[in-house]
Each structure stands twice: as structure tokens, then as C-alpha cells.
PDB file of C-alpha atoms in Angstrom:
ATOM      1  CA  UNK F   1      15.088  -8.624 -32.062  1.00  0.00           C
ATOM      2  CA  UNK F   2      15.423  -4.860 -32.005  1.00  0.00           C
ATOM      3  CA  UNK F   3      12.580  -4.396 -34.452  1.00  0.00           C
ATOM      4  CA  UNK F   4      10.164  -5.699 -31.800  1.00  0.00           C
ATOM      5  CA  UNK F   5      11.140  -3.084 -29.242  1.00  0.00           C
ATOM      6  CA  UNK F   6       8.707  -0.233 -28.799  1.00  0.00           C
ATOM      7  CA  UNK F   7       9.248   3.119 -27.142  1.00  0.00           C
ATOM      8  CA  UNK F   8       8.421   2.997 -23.459  1.00  0.00           C
ATOM      9  CA  UNK F   9       5.035   4.426 -22.647  1.00  0.00           C
ATOM     10  CA  UNK F  10       4.051   6.250 -19.495  1.00  0.00           C
ATOM     11  CA  UNK F  11       0.831   5.340 -17.747  1.00  0.00           C
ATOM     12  CA  UNK F  12      -0.376   6.844 -14.501  1.00  0.00           C
ATOM     13  CA  UNK F  13      -2.258   4.699 -12.066  1.00  0.00           C
ATOM     14  CA  UNK F  14      -5.319   6.482 -10.701  1.00  0.00           C
ATOM     15  CA  UNK F  15      -4.453   5.209  -7.232  1.00  0.00           C
ATOM     16  CA  UNK F  16      -1.581   7.690  -6.910  1.00  0.00           C
ATOM     17  CA  UNK F  17      -2.337  10.660  -4.731  1.00  0.00           C
ATOM     18  CA  UNK F  18      -2.377  13.956  -6.637  1.00  0.00           C
ATOM     19  CA  UNK F  19       0.691  15.126  -4.730  1.00  0.00           C
ATOM     20  CA  UNK F  20       2.627  12.061  -5.910  1.00  0.00           C
ATOM     21  CA  UNK F  21       1.600  12.160  -9.570  1.00  0.00           C
ATOM     22  CA  UNK F  22       4.530  13.202 -11.693  1.00  0.00           C
ATOM     23  CA  UNK F  23       4.036  16.398 -13.591  1.00  0.00           C
ATOM     24  CA  UNK F  24       5.146  16.735 -17.213  1.00  0.00           C
ATOM     25  CA  UNK F  25       8.243  18.655 -16.264  1.00  0.00           C
ATOM     26  CA  UNK F  26       9.410  15.679 -14.184  1.00  0.00           C
ATOM     27  CA  UNK F  27       9.658  13.313 -17.140  1.00  0.00           C
ATOM     28  CA  UNK F  28      12.782  13.175 -19.250  1.00  0.00           C
ATOM     29  CA  UNK F  29      12.862  11.253 -22.506  1.00  0.00           C
ATOM     30  CA  UNK F  30      16.230  10.552 -24.092  1.00  0.00           C
ATOM     31  CA  UNK F  31      16.640   8.912 -27.485  1.00  0.00           C
ATOM     32  CA  UNK F  32      19.160   6.075 -27.532  1.00  0.00           C
ATOM     33  CA  UNK F  33      20.601   5.023 -30.886  1.00  0.00           C
ATOM     34  CA  UNK F  34      21.971   1.504 -30.860  1.00  0.00           C
ATOM     35  CA  UNK F  35      24.028   2.131 -33.958  1.00  0.00           C
ATOM     36  CA  UNK F  36      23.386   1.361 -37.573  1.00  0.00           C
ATOM     37  CA  UNK F  37      20.052   2.031 -39.166  1.00  0.00           C
ATOM     38  CA  UNK F  38      18.064   0.258 -36.446  1.00  0.00           C
ATOM     39  CA  UNK F  39      15.239   1.804 -34.479  1.00  0.00           C
ATOM     40  CA  UNK F  40      15.770   4.549 -31.935  1.00  0.00           C
ATOM     41  CA  UNK F  41      14.729   3.528 -28.448  1.00  0.00           C
ATOM     42  CA  UNK F  42      13.387   6.236 -26.166  1.00  0.00           C
ATOM     43  CA  UNK F  43      14.376   5.758 -22.551  1.00  0.00           C
ATOM     44  CA  UNK F  44      11.899   7.396 -20.191  1.00  0.00           C
ATOM     45  CA  UNK F  45      13.001   8.351 -16.713  1.00  0.00           C
ATOM     46  CA  UNK F  46      10.470   9.560 -14.190  1.00  0.00           C
ATOM     47  CA  UNK F  47      11.190  11.225 -10.929  1.00  0.00           C
ATOM     48  CA  UNK F  48       8.845  12.710  -8.435  1.00  0.00           C
ATOM     49  CA  UNK F  49       9.071  16.343  -7.421  1.00  0.00           C
ATOM     50  CA  UNK F  50      10.581  17.062  -4.058  1.00  0.00           C
ATOM     51  CA  UNK F  51       7.760  16.823  -1.606  1.00  0.00           C
ATOM     52  CA  UNK F  52       7.630  16.784   2.135  1.00  0.00           C
ATOM     53  CA  UNK F  53       8.637  13.206   2.944  1.00  0.00           C
ATOM     54  CA  UNK F  54       8.283  13.630   6.698  1.00  0.00           C
ATOM     55  CA  UNK F  55       6.195  11.002   8.402  1.00  0.00           C
ATOM     56  CA  UNK F  56       2.930  12.094   9.952  1.00  0.00           C
ATOM     57  CA  UNK F  57       3.425  11.901  13.666  1.00  0.00           C
ATOM     58  CA  UNK F  58       0.263  11.366  15.622  1.00  0.00           C
ATOM     59  CA  UNK F  59      -0.070  12.587  19.171  1.00  0.00           C
ATOM     60  CA  UNK F  60      -2.827  10.094  20.013  1.00  0.00           C
ATOM     61  CA  UNK F  61      -0.812   8.162  22.580  1.00  0.00           C
ATOM     62  CA  UNK F  62       0.255  11.324  24.384  1.00  0.00           C
ATOM     63  CA  UNK F  63      -3.402  12.366  24.582  1.00  0.00           C
ATOM     64  CA  UNK F  64      -4.407   8.947  25.937  1.00  0.00           C
ATOM     65  CA  UNK F  65      -1.787   9.167  28.690  1.00  0.00           C
ATOM     66  CA  UNK F  66      -3.074  12.614  29.705  1.00  0.00           C
ATOM     67  CA  UNK F  67      -6.333  10.951  30.787  1.00  0.00           C
ATOM     68  CA  UNK F  68      -6.256  10.003  34.459  1.00  0.00           C
ATOM     69  CA  UNK F  69      -6.518   6.269  35.241  1.00  0.00           C
ATOM     70  CA  UNK F  70     -10.046   5.100  36.032  1.00  0.00           C
ATOM     71  CA  UNK F  71     -10.490   3.735  39.557  1.00  0.00           C
ATOM     72  CA  UNK F  72     -12.498   0.532  39.857  1.00  0.00           C
ATOM     73  CA  UNK F  73     -13.507  -1.726  42.740  1.00  0.00           C
ATOM     74  CA  UNK F  74     -12.364  -5.319  42.671  1.00  0.00           C
ATOM     75  CA  UNK F  75      -9.848  -7.204  40.563  1.00  0.00           C
ATOM     76  CA  UNK F  76     -11.608  -7.003  37.181  1.00  0.00           C
ATOM     77  CA  UNK F  77     -12.317  -3.883  35.121  1.00  0.00           C
ATOM     78  CA  UNK F  78     -14.751  -3.791  32.198  1.00  0.00           C
ATOM     79  CA  UNK F  79     -14.022  -1.531  29.221  1.00  0.00           C
ATOM     80  CA  UNK F  80     -17.149  -1.203  27.093  1.00  0.00           C
ATOM     81  CA  UNK F  81     -15.419   0.748  24.344  1.00  0.00           C
ATOM     82  CA  UNK F  82     -17.984   3.300  23.303  1.00  0.00           C
ATOM     83  CA  UNK F  83     -21.375   3.010  21.694  1.00  0.00           C
ATOM     84  CA  UNK F  84     -22.447   1.085  18.633  1.00  0.00           C
ATOM     85  CA  UNK F  85     -20.205   0.412  15.672  1.00  0.00           C
ATOM     86  CA  UNK F  86     -17.756   3.170  16.600  1.00  0.00           C
ATOM     87  CA  UNK F  87     -16.502   1.409  19.708  1.00  0.00           C
ATOM     88  CA  UNK F  88     -14.644  -1.822  20.345  1.00  0.00           C
ATOM     89  CA  UNK F  89     -15.770  -5.136  21.848  1.00  0.00           C
ATOM     90  CA  UNK F  90     -16.293  -5.396  25.582  1.00  0.00           C
ATOM     91  CA  UNK F  91     -13.032  -6.326  27.269  1.00  0.00           C
ATOM     92  CA  UNK F  92     -12.650  -7.722  30.759  1.00  0.00           C
ATOM     93  CA  UNK F  93      -9.305  -6.645  32.200  1.00  0.00           C
ATOM     94  CA  UNK F  94      -7.743  -8.524  35.087  1.00  0.00           C
ATOM     95  CA  UNK F  95      -5.945  -5.999  37.247  1.00  0.00           C
ATOM     96  CA  UNK F  96      -2.493  -7.031  38.415  1.00  0.00           C
ATOM     97  CA  UNK F  97      -0.294  -5.521  41.112  1.00  0.00           C
ATOM     98  CA  UNK F  98       1.890  -2.790  39.610  1.00  0.00           C
ATOM     99  CA  UNK F  99       5.418  -2.915  41.037  1.00  0.00           C
ATOM    100  CA  UNK F 100       6.052   0.825  41.442  1.00  0.00           C
ATOM    101  CA  UNK F 101       2.761   1.765  43.130  1.00  0.00           C
ATOM    102  CA  UNK F 102       1.766  -1.544  44.766  1.00  0.00           C
ATOM    103  CA  UNK F 103      -1.732  -0.981  43.376  1.00  0.00           C
ATOM    104  CA  UNK F 104      -3.792  -3.059  41.008  1.00  0.00           C
ATOM    105  CA  UNK F 105      -3.472  -1.747  37.446  1.00  0.00           C
ATOM    106  CA  UNK F 106      -4.446  -2.748  33.898  1.00  0.00           C
ATOM    107  CA  UNK F 107      -4.740  -1.321  30.382  1.00  0.00           C
ATOM    108  CA  UNK F 108      -7.386  -1.860  27.687  1.00  0.00           C
ATOM    109  CA  UNK F 109      -5.719  -3.364  24.629  1.00  0.00           C
ATOM    110  CA  UNK F 110      -8.103  -1.583  22.229  1.00  0.00           C
ATOM    111  CA  UNK F 111      -8.310   2.003  23.486  1.00  0.00           C
ATOM    112  CA  UNK F 112      -5.333   2.100  25.915  1.00  0.00           C
ATOM    113  CA  UNK F 113      -7.429   3.415  28.808  1.00  0.00           C
ATOM    114  CA  UNK F 114      -5.787   2.679  32.147  1.00  0.00           C
ATOM    115  CA  UNK F 115      -7.616   1.173  35.090  1.00  0.00           C
ATOM    116  CA  UNK F 116      -6.437   1.023  38.709  1.00  0.00           C
ATOM    117  CA  UNK F 117      -7.924  -0.578  41.797  1.00  0.00           C
ATOM    118  CA  UNK F 118      -9.150   1.709  44.567  1.00  0.00           C
ATOM    119  CA  UNK F 119      -6.838   2.144  47.527  1.00  0.00           C
ATOM    120  CA  UNK F 120      -7.738  -0.113  50.409  1.00  0.00           C
TER     121      UNK F 120
END
């Protein structure tokens, strides 16, 4: 049984980002002798260097809410979503009465632009 065991080999997947690839100094190889005259098994332990594990925090939503709501006439707003392949599909938004302002309001589900009905 033990004669079939081979030393563990280390292979790097090319999909790892360069910052996450272990460097040679991060690999420790310890020989383990199981006793007797049997083979010596090398146990390989890998650990990644300490890197900045903070999550990237996007400020996209805060920038969207800095844009003033777009005033439209009627109960339905149309968000065309930009030009060509870079935009999103046309969305028809039914404006509903917002409780705090008593005005019609709605939000595009793709780009989060806000639409409000004009004051009567």
C-alpha cells in the first residue's frame, strides 16, 4: 500500500491572479517517515503571502443617487438605457405615488435612474 504513494506534487493553475500565486518561499515541504524501511512521504503545505484581503468597495450607487431625479409628464416613464450594445433594454416604468413626497416616483431596474412626475 505504501509503495504506491508518491510525493505530492505542486501544480499552479494559470487562472490564479499573479498576486495570488504562491511564491517559492511560501511552500514548505516536510519529510514524513512512517517507520521501518518504507518510503518517505513528503507533505507539502502551501500558504499564500499576506495580501490585502479588503473587499473592493464601489461607490457606484452613491454616484447614482447624486443625480437629480428626472421629471416626466404622465404616469409612465421610459428609460432607453443608452446607445447601442452598451446600454440596456428599453424599460417602461409605471410611476407610483411616493408616500413621503406625495409625488409620482419610479426607479429603472437596470441603471437605477430615478423618475418623478411633474408637480401639478
